[in-house]
C-alpha cells in the first residue's frame, strides 16, 4: 500500500476500486448534497488527485452571493472549468490518477469530459451518487450551517431545482451507481 492509501482495501472502497479498474480519471456526478465530495475524498486517500470545481471556485472567488455577486457565477464557473481541465491534463500527462468532483448534471457535460480524457489516452469511470431528495435536503440543512469551500449554501428550493434538472446517467452510459456504501448497478 502506498503512503496515503488508507482504508482502500475494505468494504465498498475495495469493491469500487475493482469496478474503476485501471481508469485514470474518475468522474463523480450527482446533485449538491448527494455525497460527491465525500466519495472523492475517499478516492483521494487511495491515491487519486482530487479536482473539485467547488474548491477551485472558493479558492479564487469565495462564496457566491457573499464574496461576489451571484450574477458572476457563470463567468467564474467557466474560468474554473478551464483551470480544472488544465490540471486534469497535467495529471493525465504524468500518468497520475484523478477524481473529478463536479455535478456533471447533463449528459453533454459528461461526454465533454469523457472525450477530453480519452483524447489524452486516459480511461474514464463514471460514479453516480444516487441519493434520494429527502436525504439530500437533510444533508444540506446540516451543511448550510457551516458554508465553506466544499459546501456552498443550497436552499430547499435550489435542491429541488437541481434534483429535478439532473440528467441521470442513461442505460447507454457505463457507470457505477453509488448509494452510500452500497452499489446498485
Short mmCIF file of C-alpha atoms in Angstrom, two decimals:
data_model
loop_
_atom_site.label_atom_id
_atom_site.label_comp_id
_atom_site.label_asym_id
_atom_site.label_seq_id
_atom_site.Cartn_x
_atom_site.Cartn_y
_atom_site.Cartn_z
CA UNK A 1 0.00 0.00 0.00
CA UNK A 2 1.41 3.39 -0.99
CA UNK A 3 1.68 6.22 1.50
CA UNK A 4 -1.66 7.96 1.81
CA UNK A 5 -3.65 4.90 0.79
CA UNK A 6 -5.88 4.38 3.80
CA UNK A 7 -8.94 2.16 4.06
CA UNK A 8 -8.81 1.30 0.36
CA UNK A 9 -8.98 -2.45 0.73
CA UNK A 10 -12.08 -2.71 2.88
CA UNK A 11 -15.77 -2.98 2.08
CA UNK A 12 -17.20 -0.69 -0.51
CA UNK A 13 -13.94 1.08 -1.35
CA UNK A 14 -12.31 -2.19 -2.32
CA UNK A 15 -15.32 -3.01 -4.47
CA UNK A 16 -15.37 0.48 -6.01
CA UNK A 17 -11.68 0.36 -6.86
CA UNK A 18 -12.18 -3.01 -8.53
CA UNK A 19 -15.04 -1.57 -10.62
CA UNK A 20 -12.96 1.50 -11.52
CA UNK A 21 -10.15 -0.74 -12.65
CA UNK A 22 -7.31 0.99 -14.45
CA UNK A 23 -9.28 4.12 -15.39
CA UNK A 24 -7.04 7.13 -14.90
CA UNK A 25 -9.96 9.52 -14.46
CA UNK A 26 -12.93 9.02 -12.16
CA UNK A 27 -15.83 11.43 -12.72
CA UNK A 28 -18.14 11.71 -9.71
CA UNK A 29 -21.58 13.04 -10.63
CA UNK A 30 -24.71 13.93 -8.67
CA UNK A 31 -26.56 16.93 -7.28
CA UNK A 32 -25.39 19.10 -4.38
CA UNK A 33 -25.53 17.09 -1.17
CA UNK A 34 -25.51 13.69 -2.89
CA UNK A 35 -22.12 12.66 -1.49
CA UNK A 36 -19.78 13.53 -4.37
CA UNK A 37 -17.15 15.32 -2.32
CA UNK A 38 -17.18 12.71 0.44
CA UNK A 39 -16.63 9.95 -2.11
CA UNK A 40 -13.97 11.96 -3.96
CA UNK A 41 -12.08 12.49 -0.69
CA UNK A 42 -12.17 8.75 -0.05
CA UNK A 43 -10.69 8.14 -3.50
CA UNK A 44 -8.09 10.82 -2.81
CA UNK A 45 -6.94 8.78 0.20
CA UNK A 46 -6.49 5.86 -2.23
CA UNK A 47 -4.01 7.73 -4.41
CA UNK A 48 -6.23 9.81 -6.72
CA UNK A 49 -5.62 13.54 -7.17
CA UNK A 50 -8.88 15.31 -6.34
CA UNK A 51 -10.08 18.10 -8.61
CA UNK A 52 -13.08 19.88 -7.11
CA UNK A 53 -14.83 22.60 -9.08
CA UNK A 54 -16.37 23.95 -5.84
CA UNK A 55 -12.96 24.14 -4.16
CA UNK A 56 -11.46 25.91 -7.16
CA UNK A 57 -14.30 28.45 -7.20
CA UNK A 58 -13.94 29.05 -3.46
CA UNK A 59 -10.15 29.41 -3.58
CA UNK A 60 -10.29 32.04 -6.30
CA UNK A 61 -13.55 33.90 -5.60
CA UNK A 62 -15.04 32.85 -2.26
CA UNK A 63 -18.73 32.22 -1.64
CA UNK A 64 -21.30 33.14 -4.31
CA UNK A 65 -23.66 35.85 -3.13
CA UNK A 66 -21.35 36.77 -0.26
CA UNK A 67 -17.87 37.37 -1.65
CA UNK A 68 -19.01 38.11 -5.19
CA UNK A 69 -22.37 38.85 -6.87
CA UNK A 70 -24.35 35.76 -7.91
CA UNK A 71 -24.62 37.01 -11.48
CA UNK A 72 -20.84 36.48 -11.86
CA UNK A 73 -21.16 32.77 -11.04
CA UNK A 74 -21.45 31.57 -14.69
CA UNK A 75 -18.32 33.52 -15.69
CA UNK A 76 -16.35 32.27 -12.69
CA UNK A 77 -17.54 28.72 -13.29
CA UNK A 78 -16.29 28.86 -16.87
CA UNK A 79 -12.90 30.11 -15.64
CA UNK A 80 -12.74 27.34 -13.03
CA UNK A 81 -13.61 24.68 -15.62
CA UNK A 82 -10.78 25.87 -17.86
CA UNK A 83 -8.38 25.61 -14.92
CA UNK A 84 -9.77 22.20 -13.92
CA UNK A 85 -9.20 20.84 -17.43
CA UNK A 86 -5.67 22.25 -17.44
CA UNK A 87 -4.91 20.49 -14.14
CA UNK A 88 -6.58 17.29 -15.34
CA UNK A 89 -4.48 17.39 -18.49
CA UNK A 90 -1.34 17.68 -16.36
CA UNK A 91 -2.30 14.73 -14.17
CA UNK A 92 -3.05 12.55 -17.19
CA UNK A 93 0.19 13.61 -18.92
CA UNK A 94 2.26 12.45 -15.94
CA UNK A 95 0.43 9.12 -15.66
CA UNK A 96 -1.40 10.10 -12.49
CA UNK A 97 -4.95 9.26 -11.45
CA UNK A 98 -7.59 11.94 -10.92
CA UNK A 99 -11.03 12.09 -9.36
CA UNK A 100 -13.17 14.95 -10.66
CA UNK A 101 -15.75 16.23 -8.16
CA UNK A 102 -18.33 18.05 -10.31
CA UNK A 103 -22.10 17.76 -10.69
CA UNK A 104 -21.87 16.67 -14.33
CA UNK A 105 -25.63 17.35 -14.30
CA UNK A 106 -26.07 16.90 -18.05
CA UNK A 107 -25.04 14.05 -20.33
CA UNK A 108 -23.44 16.54 -22.69
CA UNK A 109 -21.07 17.77 -19.94
CA UNK A 110 -20.11 14.19 -19.05
CA UNK A 111 -19.43 13.50 -22.73
CA UNK A 112 -17.13 16.54 -22.96
CA UNK A 113 -15.02 15.31 -20.06
CA UNK A 114 -15.00 11.70 -21.24
CA UNK A 115 -13.84 12.85 -24.68
CA UNK A 116 -11.25 15.16 -23.09
CA UNK A 117 -9.73 12.30 -21.07
CA UNK A 118 -9.95 9.80 -23.95
CA UNK A 119 -8.20 12.22 -26.33
CA UNK A 120 -5.28 12.16 -23.90
CA UNK A 121 -5.25 8.38 -23.58
CA UNK A 122 -6.94 8.07 -20.19
CA UNK A 123 -9.70 5.65 -19.36
CA UNK A 124 -12.72 7.06 -17.53
CA UNK A 125 -15.01 5.65 -14.87
CA UNK A 126 -18.25 7.48 -14.03
CA UNK A 127 -19.60 7.18 -10.49
CA UNK A 128 -23.18 8.39 -10.00
CA UNK A 129 -24.10 9.44 -6.45
CA UNK A 130 -27.76 8.46 -6.47
CA UNK A 131 -29.26 9.92 -3.30
CA UNK A 132 -32.96 10.50 -2.52
CA UNK A 133 -34.10 14.13 -2.39
CA UNK A 134 -35.18 13.90 1.27
CA UNK A 135 -31.70 12.74 2.28
CA UNK A 136 -30.09 15.45 0.15
CA UNK A 137 -32.17 18.13 1.88
CA UNK A 138 -31.30 16.74 5.31
CA UNK A 139 -27.59 16.79 4.47
CA UNK A 140 -27.82 20.30 3.05
CA UNK A 141 -29.60 21.62 6.15
CA UNK A 142 -26.62 20.45 8.25
CA UNK A 143 -24.07 21.59 5.68
CA UNK A 144 -25.60 25.07 5.34
CA UNK A 145 -24.73 25.75 8.99
CA UNK A 146 -21.03 25.92 8.09
CA UNK A 147 -20.57 27.01 4.47
CA UNK A 148 -17.09 26.63 3.09
CA UNK A 149 -15.00 25.57 0.12
CA UNK A 150 -16.80 22.26 -0.29
CA UNK A 151 -20.20 23.33 0.98
CA UNK A 152 -21.93 26.23 -0.70
CA UNK A 153 -25.28 27.25 0.76
CA UNK A 154 -28.12 25.44 -1.01
CA UNK A 155 -31.76 26.13 -0.09
CA UNK A 156 -34.55 23.54 -0.29
CA UNK A 157 -35.86 25.30 -3.40
CA UNK A 158 -32.45 25.13 -5.05
CA UNK A 159 -32.04 21.47 -4.06
CA UNK A 160 -35.39 20.62 -5.66
CA UNK A 161 -34.48 22.52 -8.82
CA UNK A 162 -31.09 20.80 -9.04
CA UNK A 163 -32.61 17.38 -8.33
CA UNK A 164 -35.38 17.78 -10.91
CA UNK A 165 -32.98 19.16 -13.52
CA UNK A 166 -30.33 16.49 -13.07
CA UNK A 167 -29.95 14.17 -16.05
CA UNK A 168 -29.07 10.81 -14.51
CA UNK A 169 -26.72 8.57 -16.48
CA UNK A 170 -28.64 6.60 -19.08
CA UNK A 171 -28.56 2.92 -19.91
CA UNK A 172 -26.09 3.66 -22.71
CA UNK A 173 -23.59 5.21 -20.28
CA UNK A 174 -21.27 2.94 -18.38
CA UNK A 175 -21.43 3.98 -14.72
CA UNK A 176 -21.21 2.80 -11.14
CA UNK A 177 -24.21 3.73 -9.01
CA UNK A 178 -23.17 4.85 -5.51
CA UNK A 179 -25.83 4.87 -2.80
CA UNK A 180 -23.88 5.41 0.40
CA UNK A 181 -21.70 2.36 0.97
CA UNK A 182 -23.54 0.09 -1.41
CA UNK A 183 -23.66 -0.23 -5.17
CA UNK A 184 -26.83 -0.89 -7.17
CA UNK A 185 -25.79 -1.20 -10.80
#
